[in-house]
Coordinates of C-alpha atoms in Angstrom, one line a residue:
M166 CA 0.0 0.0 0.0
H167 CA 1.4 3.4 -1.0
L168 CA 0.8 6.5 1.1
A169 CA 0.1 9.8 -0.6
G170 CA 3.1 11.9 -0.9
T171 CA 5.6 9.0 -0.6
R172 CA 8.8 9.9 -2.3
R173 CA 9.2 8.0 -5.6
L174 CA 12.2 5.6 -5.6
S175 CA 14.7 6.8 -8.1
T176 CA 16.5 4.7 -10.6
K177 CA 20.0 5.0 -11.9
F178 CA 18.7 6.6 -15.1
D179 CA 17.2 9.5 -13.1
R180 CA 19.3 12.6 -13.3
D181 CA 19.5 13.0 -9.5
H182 CA 20.5 9.4 -8.8
P183 CA 24.0 9.1 -7.4
R184 CA 24.9 6.5 -10.0
Y185 CA 23.7 8.5 -13.0
K186 CA 27.2 9.8 -13.6
W187 CA 28.4 6.3 -14.3
V188 CA 25.5 5.8 -16.7
A189 CA 26.7 8.9 -18.5
L190 CA 30.3 7.7 -18.5
S191 CA 29.4 4.3 -20.0
N192 CA 27.2 5.8 -22.7
T193 CA 29.6 8.5 -23.8
T194 CA 32.5 6.1 -23.7
L195 CA 30.7 3.8 -26.1
G196 CA 30.0 6.8 -28.3
V197 CA 33.6 8.0 -28.6
L198 CA 34.9 4.5 -28.9
M199 CA 32.6 3.8 -31.9
A200 CA 33.6 7.2 -33.5
T201 CA 37.3 6.7 -33.1
I202 CA 37.3 3.1 -34.2
N203 CA 35.7 4.3 -37.4
A204 CA 38.2 7.1 -37.8
S205 CA 41.0 4.5 -38.2
I206 CA 39.3 1.3 -39.3
V207 CA 39.3 2.3 -42.9
I208 CA 43.0 3.2 -42.9
I209 CA 44.1 -0.4 -42.6
S210 CA 41.2 -1.8 -44.7
L211 CA 41.8 0.3 -47.8
P212 CA 43.4 -2.5 -49.8
A213 CA 40.3 -4.8 -49.3
I214 CA 37.9 -1.9 -49.8
F215 CA 39.5 -0.9 -53.2
R216 CA 39.6 -4.5 -54.3
G217 CA 35.9 -4.9 -53.3
I218 CA 34.8 -1.9 -55.4
G219 CA 37.1 -2.9 -58.3
L220 CA 39.3 0.3 -58.2
D221 CA 43.1 0.5 -58.5
P222 CA 43.9 3.4 -56.1
L223 CA 47.5 3.7 -57.6
A224 CA 46.3 4.2 -61.2
P225 CA 46.7 7.7 -62.6
G226 CA 43.8 9.9 -61.5
N227 CA 42.8 7.6 -58.7
V228 CA 45.1 9.0 -55.9
S229 CA 42.4 11.6 -55.0
Y230 CA 40.0 8.8 -54.1
L231 CA 42.6 7.3 -51.9
L232 CA 43.3 10.6 -50.2
W233 CA 39.7 11.4 -49.6
M234 CA 39.0 8.0 -48.2
L235 CA 41.7 8.7 -45.7
M236 CA 41.1 12.4 -45.1
G237 CA 37.3 13.0 -45.6
F238 CA 36.3 11.7 -42.2
L239 CA 39.2 13.4 -40.3
L240 CA 38.8 16.7 -42.1
V241 CA 35.0 17.0 -41.5
S242 CA 35.2 15.9 -37.9
A243 CA 38.0 18.5 -37.3
V244 CA 36.0 21.3 -38.9
L245 CA 32.6 20.7 -37.3
V246 CA 33.3 19.8 -33.6
V247 CA 33.5 23.4 -32.4
S248 CA 30.2 24.5 -34.1
L249 CA 28.4 21.4 -32.9
G250 CA 29.8 21.9 -29.4
R251 CA 28.4 25.4 -29.4
L252 CA 25.0 24.2 -30.6
G253 CA 25.1 21.8 -27.6
D254 CA 25.6 24.8 -25.3
M255 CA 22.7 26.5 -26.9
Y256 CA 20.1 23.8 -27.5
G257 CA 21.2 20.9 -25.2
R258 CA 24.4 18.8 -25.2
V259 CA 22.5 15.6 -24.7
K260 CA 20.1 16.4 -27.6
V261 CA 22.9 17.0 -30.1
Y262 CA 24.8 14.0 -28.7
N263 CA 21.8 11.7 -29.2
L264 CA 21.2 12.9 -32.7
G265 CA 24.9 12.1 -33.4
F266 CA 24.2 8.4 -32.6
V267 CA 21.3 8.4 -35.1
V268 CA 23.3 10.0 -37.9
F269 CA 26.3 7.8 -37.3
S270 CA 24.2 4.6 -37.3
V271 CA 22.2 5.4 -40.4
S272 CA 25.3 6.4 -42.4
S273 CA 27.1 3.2 -41.3
L274 CA 24.3 1.1 -42.6
I275 CA 24.3 2.9 -46.0
L276 CA 28.1 2.6 -46.3
S277 CA 27.8 -1.2 -46.0
V278 CA 25.4 -1.5 -48.9
D279 CA 27.4 0.4 -51.5
P280 CA 25.7 -0.7 -54.8
L281 CA 28.3 0.9 -57.1
H282 CA 31.7 -0.1 -58.4
G283 CA 34.8 1.6 -59.6
A284 CA 35.0 5.4 -59.2
A285 CA 31.3 5.7 -58.6
G286 CA 31.6 3.2 -55.7
A287 CA 34.5 5.2 -54.2
L288 CA 32.5 8.5 -54.4
W289 CA 29.6 6.7 -52.6
L290 CA 31.9 5.7 -49.8
I291 CA 33.5 9.1 -49.6
L292 CA 30.1 10.9 -49.5
W293 CA 28.7 8.7 -46.7
R294 CA 31.9 8.8 -44.8
V295 CA 31.5 12.5 -44.7
V296 CA 27.9 12.1 -43.3
Q297 CA 29.2 9.6 -40.8
A298 CA 31.8 12.1 -39.7
V299 CA 29.0 14.6 -39.0
G300 CA 27.5 12.1 -36.6
A301 CA 30.9 11.4 -35.1
S302 CA 31.5 15.2 -34.6
M303 CA 28.2 15.4 -32.6
L304 CA 29.5 12.6 -30.4
F305 CA 33.0 14.1 -30.0
A306 CA 31.9 17.6 -29.4
N307 CA 29.5 16.9 -26.5
S308 CA 30.7 13.7 -24.8
T309 CA 33.4 15.5 -22.8
A310 CA 31.0 18.3 -21.8
I311 CA 28.3 15.8 -20.7
L312 CA 30.9 14.1 -18.4
T313 CA 32.1 17.4 -17.0
D314 CA 28.5 18.3 -16.1
A315 CA 27.9 14.9 -14.5
F316 CA 31.0 14.5 -12.4
P317 CA 32.3 16.6 -9.6
S318 CA 35.8 18.2 -10.2
N319 CA 37.5 15.7 -7.8
Q320 CA 36.3 12.7 -10.0
R321 CA 36.6 14.2 -13.5
G322 CA 40.1 12.9 -14.0
T323 CA 39.0 9.4 -13.5
A324 CA 35.9 9.8 -15.7
L325 CA 37.6 11.7 -18.5
G326 CA 40.6 9.3 -18.2
I327 CA 38.3 6.4 -19.0
N328 CA 36.7 8.4 -21.8
Q329 CA 40.0 9.4 -23.3
V330 CA 41.3 5.9 -23.1
A331 CA 38.3 4.8 -25.1
A332 CA 38.8 7.6 -27.6
I333 CA 42.5 6.9 -28.4
A334 CA 42.4 3.2 -27.8
G335 CA 39.6 3.2 -30.4
S336 CA 42.0 4.5 -33.0
F337 CA 44.3 1.5 -32.2
L338 CA 41.5 -1.0 -32.0
G339 CA 40.2 0.2 -35.4
L340 CA 43.5 -0.9 -36.9
L341 CA 43.1 -4.4 -35.4
L342 CA 39.4 -4.7 -36.3
G343 CA 39.9 -3.4 -39.8
G344 CA 42.6 -6.0 -40.4
V345 CA 40.4 -8.8 -39.1
L346 CA 37.1 -7.8 -40.8
A347 CA 38.7 -7.0 -44.1
Q348 CA 39.9 -10.6 -44.3
W349 CA 36.3 -11.7 -44.2
D350 CA 34.4 -9.1 -46.2
W351 CA 35.3 -5.4 -46.8
R352 CA 31.6 -4.4 -46.1
A353 CA 32.0 -5.8 -42.6
V354 CA 34.3 -2.9 -41.8
F355 CA 31.1 -0.8 -41.9
W356 CA 28.6 -3.4 -40.7
V357 CA 30.3 -3.6 -37.3
S358 CA 29.1 -0.1 -36.4
V359 CA 25.4 -0.7 -37.1
P360 CA 24.4 -2.8 -34.1
I361 CA 26.6 -0.8 -31.7
G362 CA 25.1 2.4 -33.1
I363 CA 21.5 1.2 -32.7
L364 CA 22.2 0.0 -29.1
G365 CA 23.9 3.3 -28.3
T366 CA 21.0 5.3 -29.8
I367 CA 18.3 3.5 -27.8
W368 CA 20.4 3.7 -24.6
S369 CA 21.3 7.4 -24.9
Y370 CA 17.7 8.5 -25.6
A371 CA 16.5 6.3 -22.7
S372 CA 19.1 7.3 -20.1
L373 CA 20.8 10.6 -20.6
H374 CA 19.5 13.9 -19.2
E375 CA 20.4 17.6 -19.6
L376 CA 22.3 18.7 -16.5
S377 CA 23.5 22.1 -17.8
E378 CA 21.6 25.2 -18.3
R379 CA 21.1 26.0 -21.9
R380 CA 22.7 29.2 -23.0
R381 CA 20.3 30.6 -25.6
G382 CA 21.6 33.0 -28.1
R383 CA 21.9 33.7 -31.8
L384 CA 23.8 31.4 -34.0
D385 CA 27.1 32.9 -34.9
I386 CA 26.9 32.4 -38.7
P387 CA 29.9 34.6 -39.7
G388 CA 32.1 32.8 -37.1
N389 CA 30.9 29.3 -38.1
L390 CA 31.4 30.0 -41.8
T391 CA 34.9 31.6 -41.5
F392 CA 36.1 28.8 -39.2
A393 CA 34.7 25.9 -41.2
L394 CA 35.8 27.3 -44.6
G395 CA 39.2 28.4 -43.3
L396 CA 40.1 25.2 -41.5
G397 CA 38.6 23.1 -44.3
A398 CA 40.6 24.9 -47.0
L399 CA 43.8 24.7 -45.0
L400 CA 43.5 21.0 -44.3
A401 CA 42.4 20.2 -47.8
A402 CA 45.3 22.1 -49.3
I403 CA 47.8 20.3 -47.0
T404 CA 46.3 17.0 -48.1
Y405 CA 46.7 17.8 -51.8
G406 CA 50.2 19.1 -51.2
I407 CA 51.6 15.6 -51.0
Q408 CA 50.5 14.8 -54.6
P409 CA 53.0 15.3 -57.4
Y410 CA 52.6 18.5 -59.5
G411 CA 54.4 20.0 -62.5
G412 CA 57.3 17.6 -62.5
H413 CA 57.8 18.0 -58.7
S414 CA 57.6 15.1 -56.3
M415 CA 55.0 17.1 -54.3
G416 CA 52.4 19.7 -54.9
W417 CA 53.4 22.6 -52.7
T418 CA 53.8 24.8 -55.8
N419 CA 50.3 24.0 -57.1
P420 CA 48.3 27.2 -57.3
W421 CA 45.3 25.5 -55.8
V422 CA 47.3 24.3 -52.9
L423 CA 48.8 27.7 -52.3
T424 CA 45.4 29.4 -52.6
G425 CA 43.9 27.0 -50.1
M426 CA 46.7 27.5 -47.6
I427 CA 46.8 31.3 -47.9
G428 CA 43.0 31.6 -48.2
G429 CA 42.4 29.2 -45.3
T430 CA 44.9 31.1 -43.1
V431 CA 43.2 34.5 -43.9
L432 CA 39.8 33.1 -43.1
L433 CA 41.0 31.8 -39.7
V434 CA 42.4 35.2 -38.9
A435 CA 39.1 36.7 -40.0
F436 CA 37.4 34.2 -37.6
C437 CA 39.4 35.5 -34.7
V438 CA 38.4 39.1 -35.6
V439 CA 34.8 38.1 -36.0
E440 CA 34.7 36.4 -32.6
T441 CA 35.7 39.6 -30.9
K442 CA 33.0 41.6 -32.6
V443 CA 29.8 39.5 -32.5
P444 CA 27.5 39.6 -29.4
D445 CA 27.2 35.8 -29.2
P446 CA 30.5 34.3 -30.5
M447 CA 30.8 30.6 -31.4
F448 CA 33.9 30.5 -29.2
H449 CA 35.1 32.9 -26.6
L450 CA 38.7 33.5 -27.5
A451 CA 39.3 35.0 -24.1
L452 CA 39.5 31.4 -22.8
F453 CA 43.0 31.3 -24.4
R454 CA 44.1 33.9 -21.8
N455 CA 43.8 31.0 -19.3
R456 CA 47.2 29.3 -19.4
A457 CA 45.7 25.9 -18.3
F458 CA 43.4 26.0 -21.4
S459 CA 45.8 27.4 -24.0
A460 CA 48.8 25.3 -22.9
G461 CA 46.7 22.2 -22.7
N462 CA 45.4 22.6 -26.2
L463 CA 48.8 23.4 -27.7
A464 CA 50.2 20.3 -26.1
G465 CA 47.2 18.3 -27.3
L466 CA 47.6 19.5 -30.8
L467 CA 51.3 18.7 -31.1
A468 CA 50.8 15.3 -29.3
S469 CA 48.0 14.5 -31.8
I470 CA 50.2 15.4 -34.8
G471 CA 53.0 13.1 -33.4
R472 CA 50.6 10.2 -32.6
G473 CA 48.9 10.4 -36.0
G474 CA 52.2 10.5 -37.9
L475 CA 53.5 7.6 -35.8
Q476 CA 50.4 5.5 -36.6
F477 CA 50.7 6.0 -40.4
M478 CA 54.5 5.4 -40.4
L479 CA 54.1 2.2 -38.4
I480 CA 51.5 0.9 -40.8
I481 CA 53.7 1.6 -43.8
W482 CA 56.7 0.1 -42.0
L483 CA 54.8 -3.1 -41.1
Q484 CA 52.6 -3.6 -44.2
G485 CA 55.0 -2.4 -46.8
I486 CA 58.3 -3.7 -45.6
W487 CA 58.7 -5.8 -42.4
L488 CA 55.8 -8.2 -42.8
P489 CA 56.6 -9.1 -46.5
L490 CA 60.2 -9.6 -45.6
H491 CA 59.1 -12.1 -42.9
G492 CA 57.1 -14.1 -45.4
Y493 CA 53.6 -12.6 -45.0
D494 CA 51.4 -12.4 -48.1
Y495 CA 50.5 -8.9 -49.1
A496 CA 46.8 -9.7 -48.7
S497 CA 47.2 -10.6 -45.1
T498 CA 49.4 -7.7 -44.0
P499 CA 46.6 -5.5 -42.8
L500 CA 45.5 -8.2 -40.3
W501 CA 49.0 -8.8 -39.0
A502 CA 49.9 -5.1 -38.8
G503 CA 47.0 -4.6 -36.5
I504 CA 48.1 -7.6 -34.4
Y505 CA 51.7 -6.5 -34.1
L506 CA 50.6 -3.0 -32.9
I507 CA 48.7 -4.5 -29.9
P508 CA 51.5 -3.6 -27.4
M509 CA 50.9 0.1 -28.1
M510 CA 47.2 -0.3 -27.3
L511 CA 47.9 -2.3 -24.2
G512 CA 50.3 0.3 -22.9
F513 CA 47.7 3.0 -23.4
L514 CA 44.9 1.0 -21.8
V515 CA 47.1 0.4 -18.7
A516 CA 48.3 4.0 -18.2
G517 CA 45.3 6.0 -19.3
P518 CA 42.8 5.2 -16.5
L519 CA 45.6 5.1 -13.8
S520 CA 46.9 8.6 -14.8
G521 CA 43.3 10.0 -14.8
Y522 CA 42.7 8.7 -11.3
L523 CA 46.0 9.9 -9.9
S524 CA 45.6 13.3 -11.6
D525 CA 42.4 13.9 -9.6
R526 CA 44.6 14.0 -6.5
W527 CA 48.0 15.3 -7.7
G528 CA 47.1 17.5 -10.8
A529 CA 47.8 17.2 -14.5
R530 CA 51.2 18.7 -15.0
A531 CA 53.6 16.0 -13.7
F532 CA 51.7 13.1 -15.5
A533 CA 51.1 15.0 -18.8
T534 CA 54.7 16.3 -19.0
G535 CA 56.3 13.0 -18.0
G536 CA 54.1 11.1 -20.5
L537 CA 55.1 13.4 -23.4
S538 CA 58.8 13.1 -22.4
L539 CA 58.5 9.3 -22.5
V540 CA 56.9 9.5 -26.0
A541 CA 59.7 11.7 -27.3
L542 CA 62.3 9.1 -26.1
T543 CA 60.4 6.3 -27.9
F544 CA 60.6 8.3 -31.1
V545 CA 64.4 8.4 -30.7
G546 CA 64.4 4.6 -30.0
L547 CA 62.3 3.9 -33.1
M548 CA 64.7 6.0 -35.2
L549 CA 67.6 3.9 -34.1
L550 CA 66.0 0.5 -35.0
P551 CA 67.0 -1.1 -38.3
T552 CA 64.3 -1.4 -40.9
D553 CA 64.3 -5.2 -40.5
F554 CA 64.1 -5.0 -36.7
T555 CA 63.8 -7.7 -34.0
Y556 CA 60.2 -7.7 -32.9
W557 CA 60.6 -7.6 -29.1
Q558 CA 62.6 -4.4 -29.3
F559 CA 59.9 -2.8 -31.5
A560 CA 57.2 -4.1 -29.2
V561 CA 58.9 -2.6 -26.1
L562 CA 59.2 0.8 -27.8
I563 CA 55.6 1.0 -29.0
A564 CA 54.3 -0.2 -25.6
L565 CA 56.3 2.6 -23.9
N566 CA 54.9 5.0 -26.5
G567 CA 51.4 3.9 -25.6
I568 CA 52.1 4.3 -21.8
G569 CA 53.4 7.8 -22.4
S570 CA 50.4 8.7 -24.5
G571 CA 48.1 7.3 -21.8
L572 CA 49.9 9.3 -19.0
F573 CA 49.4 12.5 -21.0
S574 CA 45.9 12.2 -22.5
A575 CA 43.5 11.9 -19.6
P576 CA 45.2 14.5 -17.2
N577 CA 45.5 17.0 -20.1
T578 CA 41.8 16.7 -21.1
T579 CA 40.8 17.0 -17.4
A580 CA 42.9 20.1 -17.0
I581 CA 41.4 21.7 -20.1
M582 CA 37.8 21.0 -19.2
N583 CA 38.2 22.1 -15.5
S584 CA 39.5 25.4 -16.7
V585 CA 36.3 26.6 -18.5
P586 CA 33.0 27.9 -17.1
A587 CA 30.0 25.5 -17.4
S588 CA 28.3 27.6 -20.1
Q589 CA 31.3 27.2 -22.4
R590 CA 32.0 23.5 -21.9
G591 CA 30.4 22.4 -25.2
A592 CA 32.4 24.9 -27.2
A593 CA 35.6 24.2 -25.2
S594 CA 35.1 20.4 -25.7
G595 CA 34.6 21.1 -29.4
M596 CA 37.8 23.2 -29.6
R597 CA 39.7 20.5 -27.8
G598 CA 38.3 18.0 -30.3
T599 CA 39.3 20.3 -33.2
F600 CA 42.9 20.3 -32.0
F601 CA 42.8 16.5 -31.6
N602 CA 41.3 15.8 -35.0
S603 CA 43.2 18.6 -36.8
G604 CA 46.4 17.1 -35.5
T605 CA 45.7 13.7 -37.1
S606 CA 44.8 15.4 -40.4
L607 CA 47.9 17.6 -40.3
S608 CA 50.1 14.6 -39.5
I609 CA 49.3 13.1 -42.9
G610 CA 50.4 16.2 -44.7
I611 CA 53.4 16.9 -42.5
F612 CA 54.8 13.4 -42.1
F613 CA 54.0 12.1 -45.6
S614 CA 55.7 15.2 -47.0
L615 CA 58.8 14.6 -44.8
M616 CA 58.8 11.0 -45.8
I617 CA 58.4 11.8 -49.6
A618 CA 61.3 14.3 -49.3
G619 CA 63.4 11.6 -47.6
L620 CA 62.6 9.1 -50.3
A621 CA 63.2 11.5 -53.1
A622 CA 66.8 11.9 -52.0
R623 CA 67.6 8.2 -52.4
L624 CA 64.8 6.1 -53.9
P625 CA 65.4 7.0 -57.6
I626 CA 69.0 5.8 -57.6
T627 CA 68.2 2.7 -55.5
L628 CA 65.2 1.7 -57.6
T629 CA 67.0 2.2 -60.9
A630 CA 70.0 0.2 -59.8
G631 CA 67.9 -2.6 -58.3
L632 CA 65.8 -3.0 -61.5
E633 CA 68.9 -3.1 -63.7
K634 CA 70.4 -5.9 -61.6
Q635 CA 67.4 -8.0 -62.4
G636 CA 67.9 -7.4 -66.2
V637 CA 65.4 -4.5 -66.7
S638 CA 66.7 -2.3 -69.5
H639 CA 68.4 1.0 -68.5
Q640 CA 65.8 3.1 -70.2
V641 CA 62.8 1.4 -68.4
A642 CA 64.6 1.2 -65.1
E643 CA 65.4 4.9 -65.2
Q644 CA 61.9 5.7 -66.2
V645 CA 60.4 3.8 -63.3
G646 CA 63.0 5.1 -60.9
S647 CA 62.2 8.7 -61.8
L648 CA 58.5 8.4 -61.0
P649 CA 57.4 10.5 -58.0
P650 CA 58.1 8.6 -54.8
V651 CA 54.5 9.2 -53.6
G652 CA 53.5 6.2 -55.7
S653 CA 56.0 3.9 -53.9
L654 CA 55.0 5.3 -50.5
F655 CA 51.3 4.7 -51.1
A656 CA 52.1 1.2 -52.4
A657 CA 53.9 0.5 -49.2
F658 CA 51.1 2.0 -47.2
L659 CA 48.5 -0.2 -48.9
G660 CA 50.7 -3.3 -48.8
F661 CA 51.0 -3.5 -52.6
N662 CA 54.0 -4.5 -54.8
P663 CA 53.7 -1.9 -57.5
L664 CA 56.4 -3.3 -59.8
K665 CA 54.1 -5.7 -61.6
N666 CA 51.8 -2.7 -62.5
L667 CA 54.7 -0.4 -63.4
L668 CA 56.7 -2.9 -65.5
G669 CA 53.7 -4.7 -67.1
P670 CA 52.9 -2.0 -69.8
T671 CA 56.6 -1.8 -70.8
G672 CA 56.8 -5.4 -71.9
E673 CA 59.8 -6.1 -69.7
L674 CA 58.1 -8.9 -67.8
Q675 CA 57.5 -10.8 -71.0
R676 CA 61.1 -10.4 -72.1
L677 CA 62.9 -11.3 -68.9
P678 CA 63.7 -14.8 -67.7
H679 CA 61.1 -16.4 -65.4
H680 CA 63.3 -16.3 -62.3
N681 CA 63.9 -12.6 -62.7
V682 CA 60.1 -12.0 -63.2
A683 CA 59.4 -14.1 -60.0
T684 CA 62.0 -12.0 -58.1
L685 CA 60.6 -8.6 -59.3
T686 CA 57.0 -9.5 -58.5
G687 CA 57.7 -11.5 -55.3
H688 CA 57.3 -10.7 -51.6
E689 CA 60.8 -9.5 -50.8
F690 CA 62.3 -7.6 -53.8
F691 CA 60.3 -4.3 -53.5
P692 CA 60.4 -4.2 -49.6
R693 CA 64.2 -4.8 -49.6
L694 CA 64.6 -2.2 -52.4
I695 CA 62.7 0.5 -50.6
S696 CA 63.9 -0.3 -47.0
G697 CA 67.1 1.8 -47.2
P698 CA 65.5 5.0 -48.6
F699 CA 62.5 4.4 -46.2
H700 CA 64.7 4.3 -43.2
H701 CA 66.4 7.5 -44.3
G702 CA 62.9 9.0 -44.4
L703 CA 62.0 7.5 -41.0
V704 CA 64.9 9.3 -39.4
V705 CA 63.6 12.6 -40.8
V706 CA 60.1 11.9 -39.7
F707 CA 60.8 10.7 -36.2
T708 CA 63.3 13.5 -35.6
A709 CA 60.5 16.0 -36.4
A710 CA 58.0 14.0 -34.3
A711 CA 60.4 13.9 -31.3
A712 CA 61.0 17.7 -31.6
M713 CA 57.2 18.4 -31.7
T714 CA 56.7 16.2 -28.6
V715 CA 59.4 17.9 -26.7
V716 CA 57.7 21.3 -27.5
A717 CA 54.4 19.8 -26.3
A718 CA 56.1 18.6 -23.1
L719 CA 57.4 22.1 -22.5
A720 CA 53.9 23.6 -23.1
S721 CA 52.5 21.1 -20.6
L722 CA 55.1 22.0 -18.1
M723 CA 54.2 25.7 -18.4
R724 CA 50.5 25.2 -17.9
G725 CA 50.8 26.8 -14.5
S726 CA 49.0 26.0 -11.2
R727 CA 46.3 23.5 -10.8
Y728 CA 43.0 25.2 -11.7
V729 CA 39.3 24.4 -11.4
H730 CA 36.7 26.9 -12.5
D731 CA 34.0 27.6 -9.9
D732 CA 30.6 28.5 -11.3
S733 CA 29.0 29.1 -7.9
P734 CA 27.0 32.4 -7.7
D735 CA 29.2 33.7 -4.9
A736 CA 32.5 33.0 -6.7
T737 CA 35.1 35.7 -6.4
D738 CA 35.5 38.1 -9.4
A739 CA 38.8 38.2 -11.2
E740 CA 39.7 41.7 -10.2
D741 CA 39.2 40.9 -6.5
S742 CA 41.1 37.7 -6.6
E743 CA 44.8 37.4 -5.7
D744 CA 44.9 34.0 -7.4
S745 CA 46.5 33.6 -10.7
V746 CA 47.0 30.8 -13.2
G747 CA 50.6 30.7 -14.5
G748 CA 50.9 34.5 -14.1
I749 CA 47.6 35.3 -15.8
P750 CA 44.7 36.7 -13.6
A751 CA 42.2 33.9 -12.9
P752 CA 38.9 34.2 -14.7
A753 CA 35.9 35.2 -12.7
G754 CA 34.7 32.5 -10.4
S755 CA 38.0 30.5 -10.1
Q756 CA 38.8 28.4 -7.1
P757 CA 42.1 29.1 -5.4
A758 CA 44.8 27.3 -7.3
T759 CA 47.0 24.6 -5.8
M760 CA 50.3 23.8 -7.3
S761 CA 50.5 20.5 -9.3

């Protein structure tokens, strides 16, 4: 029998239930895990995908399809996360987040039923990958803000640590899943997201609640347009800069590339000006006056560039050189590349949650700076390895790299999100996501360019001499050797042996003895031929990555005192406070800082 006025028993799905925060954590962790798995799952599945749609990605005119399959998802997610985070501040973070699950699930289903072949099939996949990226951006932009709303400041490190582990571990897990699923059916790469997306959609609509006050205002159309067009043009130009142009090995002199880079930079400068003039800006640039916010994002951007570059270089190293040299068939290299990268993922999974938990007590600076320092040392170690390395040495180095990344990621994210007022958490989460995703996009342009420059110095001579030793005529060998090295790089990235395609039209394979043909088109000839120039390029790439990571560590070290923004009504105004964050007056409503 129930008495009138008896208090209703709450369930863990109620917003006031003490366990609701863990419901929010589990749901948002699933969301970012699914999004980041799909950001990387295609990278390692590209050979199977292109075989499935009947398109040779290395044929003249098809490199753009390859680049946009790689870059479309990353570019769109980098551009949109700030705008979608701001929309979450205005109309409800949970509402935008839930819609992201719907968009992501529907686009994943449509991707898996591609009815077209050849170039049309590639365009279908690129278009729906862009739509999928819109859904992923909704998840990215609001998940961190939802968690910051749900957890008190003394538990955010743990919560955001778990969430960030899922986000970055998803990029590693995507490599493994892509390799496994591509062995079965290339469409399974997209099928895997459908049941997870449906489950997440139902769960999020049933369990998540708005905990923040909506900050109504006018949509900043000039700010959104200048930011999206500027960043999009800049990232697209950098992407096309690695393609050959006008007899050069790369396209940095291409007028369209120069226009995109200059125009994109001008538009981003215009965005900064617009945001200081409009009454309701998409993003409050004054947040960058807070050292905890600005230093954390700078460190995050540089760490993301280094991590993205490492991921691509390791895939090329394993799929294009090391695995074929150890007897693996080219068709199976995506699977085994994912398996051999597991130590990196395990290192991250161990260190990420632990550093998040410990940073709640001791602050972010020591863990984030120490983690980045360890990452920089692993780049030096990888640089010293021979191309045909002993696996246990490689495994130790990438495991330490994962541990370093785990030590950095969760404390850094917590420090960033703690430093902003509640009304700006969606936009701040989006800006952090923009730096994270832009770093991955930039890494392709930066590190591929450095690698191509390294290959261009040695590959033509090595390739020409190697072909001549196998009886290829001097004219044909010189012709193949003088081709832009980007073709050889992409061939290694995709786990292809390009020599059969390059020499076939010349008639050399019909003229040469059978044993020479078998050698030229076998597993070991091309990897051995490219390994010397590739190692030279690796030294250039990992030197740059180590330097970036050291700068990121210095930025992390300079983040200043531990800082948590206080949104209580009686918080002290900035001008009345003696507290400071790294020498900069604390924003209104900041809690007294403690050194970390």
